[in-house]
Amino acid sequence: MARKSPKGDPVQDAPQVAEVQHAAAGIPAIGHSLRMAQQQMGVRRTALTLLRVNQKDGFDCPGCAWPEPEHRHTAEFCENGAKAVAEEATLRRVTPDFFAAHPVADLATRSGYWLGQQGRLTHPMYLAEGAERYEPVSWERAFDIVGEELAALDSPDESVYYTSGRTSNEAAFLYQLFARELGTNNLPDCSNMCHESSGSALTETIGVGKGSVLLEDLYKSDLIIVAGQNPGTNHPRMLSALEKAKNNGAKIITVNPLPEAGLERFKNPQTPQGMLKGTALTNLFLQIRLGGDQALFRLLNKLILETEGAVDEEFIGEHTHGYEEFTEAARGADWDETLAATGLTRERIEEALAMVLASKRTVVCWAMGLTQHKHAVPTIREVVNFLLLRGNIGRPGAGVCPVRGHSNVQGDRTMGIFERPAPAFLDALEKEFGFAPPREHGLDVVRAIEALRDGKAKVFFAMGGNFVAASPDTEVTEAAMRKARLTVHVSTKLNRSHVVTGARALILPTLGRTERDLQGSGEQFVTVEDSMGMVHASRGRLEPASPQLLSEPAIVCRLARRVLGAGSATPWEEFEKDYATVRDRIARVIPGFEDFNAKVADPAGFALPHAPRDERRFPTATGKANFTAAPVEFPDLPKGRLLLQTLRSHDQYNTTIYGLDDRYRGIKNGRRVVLVNPDDARELNLADGSYADLVSEWRDGVERRAPGFRIVHYPTARGCAAAYYPETNVLVPLDATADTSNTPASKSVVVRLEQSGTD
Ligand SMILES: Nc1nc2c(c(=O)[nH]1)N[C@H]1C(S)=C(S)[C@@H](COP(=O)(O)OP(=O)(O)OC[C@H]3O[C@@H](n4cnc5c(=O)[nH]c(N)nc54)[C@H](O)[C@@H]3O)O[C@H]1N2
Ligand SMILES: Nc1nc2c(c(=O)[nH]1)N[C@H]1C(S)=C(S)[C@@H](COP(=O)(O)OP(=O)(O)OC[C@H]3O[C@@H](n4cnc5c(=O)[nH]c(N)nc54)[C@H](O)[C@@H]3O)O[C@H]1N2
Ligand SMILES: [Mo]
């Protein structure tokens, strides 16, 4: 049975199925985004705001981290960028009256969609212990409350400081400085659930945990492999770059269990002919089974090794380490095992091999389809092996391209938001600020939840994000959060994390990217780093959603002054007044930011150095690029079960739901759907249009259940299923994580479907 939403909540999840689409963007995309934008902002504000996205004097799009093309002067239309902007620049408001009318217990019954649609938060709000409602509170009192609870802790390690990836470089730098002056490295971030596996794999193998290509490399490449990524929805501007590469002669291989419309055909809204016909992007579609990528790349590596003259011996001899061990492992790759792991045919893999061997400049792009598996780190390391074999790292037109999610998630990490900071970074902080930063590693997302659950962490502070909805094992996570003494959220919009709280809770409303940031020394701008290591300024122009809002840097500075008091020699007041003074410090602490203020004056921004890309230098433990030789793994699927991936619809930004459609996949008016291959559905007796509970089975014997999903027969790979996150996070066990990176394995959850009736 379709679950009905609470009374008064207009969100009635009643999914319908329309035709699957085979092309992305085009005219409908413009219509959809403008409709959504105008509903939120009205016509005039929509026009004014959308014209400033990613422009020279404008603000950085709060959507994804895909870089802007050359010099940021042409407006690039992006449907989902427009939705992200509209969501923030909305005219709707959540005021103290709203909180007076809605007790927390009521808000806790609402859908995430409904909560988000109420509008921008306008006042700092406080939920006292035992109180039923949030009440307005002054900023001073709010900081006092945090101060009281921190003072009551036995150790600063009993507090946790989460960051979501929209936070600017300046705010992130101040935030980590505050946490470390306080004495903890408990700085988990959304990266822990996102590209941590990429960072782990790349740091070990090439010495830098970031991608090694710039946009111009994509344009120069002759083969682009897009594995585990759905750019049509999540990085729409990437399609223009792929189109340009194709026009320059590149071929594209897509590796994905789902045929994603954006990768099939792109109708570029920037060109008239693009609007009509569009460009076919994918030359070869490898419809892989969930988690089969490591096996695929391992076999390709074996086949490359067996081809006369196919490996770049000079590069390997000069720049790499571990080749012998790797070749021995790769030679053991087995056709039958690979065909079972991937669900692919021999012909398809041979076609891919021929394209790989014909390529002189290969780029591999990936996102969550590779990072959120138990064996995500060895999978990405195998991608690195694959590129190293033919010398495809550190030369134009070639390299690794992990495509980041949140618009400044990469920058936040560069600024030191990391629970396992490098000693050199801490040394630099110590030298610059004259205090001894803690050296023991802190808690990542999963360990923070465990610490809250076990009573070892008592104060939870979040700089943005929606921790309880984004994190795995919803019931466990929510119970853990409720055990906290105090939960604090610096937020722009209302979300689930504000209504599943500790004994006391604070909501601290903040400015978004689109808004003017006025401080003591005048109007401020902030900076961000995109997925390709380009740093540039972002300047909001809109009037803030409410005069009560403080910027993120101001919140950190005031909190730090209140909590650290005379014990801190850091000039927090000056930092709050003038963000240029923060950038001066960043310039002295973080390599690549020398002359930061001068460099960022260039509207095009500047590229951070990347040793493998710039000089073919690999700052790893061995001083070389490391081949690795992990055993091949792939998920085991018991009979009668399906492997479930939890992914994004076209109408959402992570836990922020924009609407109930997933247009390209032909889903309308609902999110509780599960996409199942028709052949599997027949075998398992799962009729199209019937309803089932998704039940996840894990080694702890606990059955995790997500009720009431409509079964949709859909051409995904055999044995695989797909359903949207965050609704399915209830199914992802807290300890089902990737080896090494500890990222929740939310793309391969073993489930059984229990039918619950038909509509
Ligand atoms: N509009 C919009 N934009 C966004 C976001 C959003 O929610 N909405 N989120 C942002 C964030 S934080 C991130 S991290 C990115 C996420 O961007 P994506 O990684 O594209 O997001 P997902 O929806 O998780 O899609 C995963 C893709 O990988 C495929 N896949 C899943 N498992 C496997 C596998 O085992 N192997 C292979 N080869 N493929 C697999 C899925 O079929 C799907 O196409 O997008 C960012 N941009
Ligand atoms: N099952 C499953 N779980 C997943 C994933 C998955 O694919 N499957 N993906 C994971 C990934 S890749 C990620 S990145 C995480 C995302 O995890 P988060 O980053 O924690 O979640 P978001 O939904 O992006 O956070 C949205 C909230 O951020 C706040 N916000 C928006 N803009 C701003 C701002 O400028 N400043 C401040 N202070 N707050 C702001 C708003 O209040 C909004 O409600 O989820 C992860 N969880
Ligand atoms: Mo992400």
mmCIF file with all atom_site columns, C-alpha atoms and ligand atoms in Angstrom, residues 190 194 368 405-406 648 654, ligand 3:
data_model
loop_
_atom_site.group_PDB
_atom_site.id
_atom_site.type_symbol
_atom_site.label_atom_id
_atom_site.label_alt_id
_atom_site.label_comp_id
_atom_site.label_asym_id
_atom_site.label_entity_id
_atom_site.label_seq_id
_atom_site.pdbx_PDB_ins_code
_atom_site.Cartn_x
_atom_site.Cartn_y
_atom_site.Cartn_z
_atom_site.occupancy
_atom_site.B_iso_or_equiv
_atom_site.pdbx_formal_charge
_atom_site.auth_seq_id
_atom_site.auth_comp_id
_atom_site.auth_asym_id
_atom_site.auth_atom_id
_atom_site.pdbx_PDB_model_num
ATOM   1 C  CA . CYS A 1 190 ? 30.038 14.892 3.997  1.00 0.00 ? 190 CYS A CA 1
ATOM   2 C  CA . CYS A 1 194 ? 31.022 10.769 -0.644 1.00 0.00 ? 194 CYS A CA 1
ATOM   3 C  CA . MET A 1 368 ? 29.287 7.661  -6.234 1.00 0.00 ? 368 MET A CA 1
ATOM   4 C  CA . GLY A 1 405 ? 29.468 16.633 -5.352 1.00 0.00 ? 405 GLY A CA 1
ATOM   5 C  CA . HIS A 1 406 ? 28.952 19.683 -3.131 1.00 0.00 ? 406 HIS A CA 1
ATOM   6 C  CA . ARG A 1 648 ? 19.433 10.535 -6.545 1.00 0.00 ? 648 ARG A CA 1
ATOM   7 C  CA . ASN A 1 654 ? 20.920 15.140 -1.607 1.00 0.00 ? 654 ASN A CA 1
HETATM 8 MO MO . MO  B 2 .   ? 28.487 13.993 -2.207 1.00 0.00 ? 3   MO  B MO 1
#
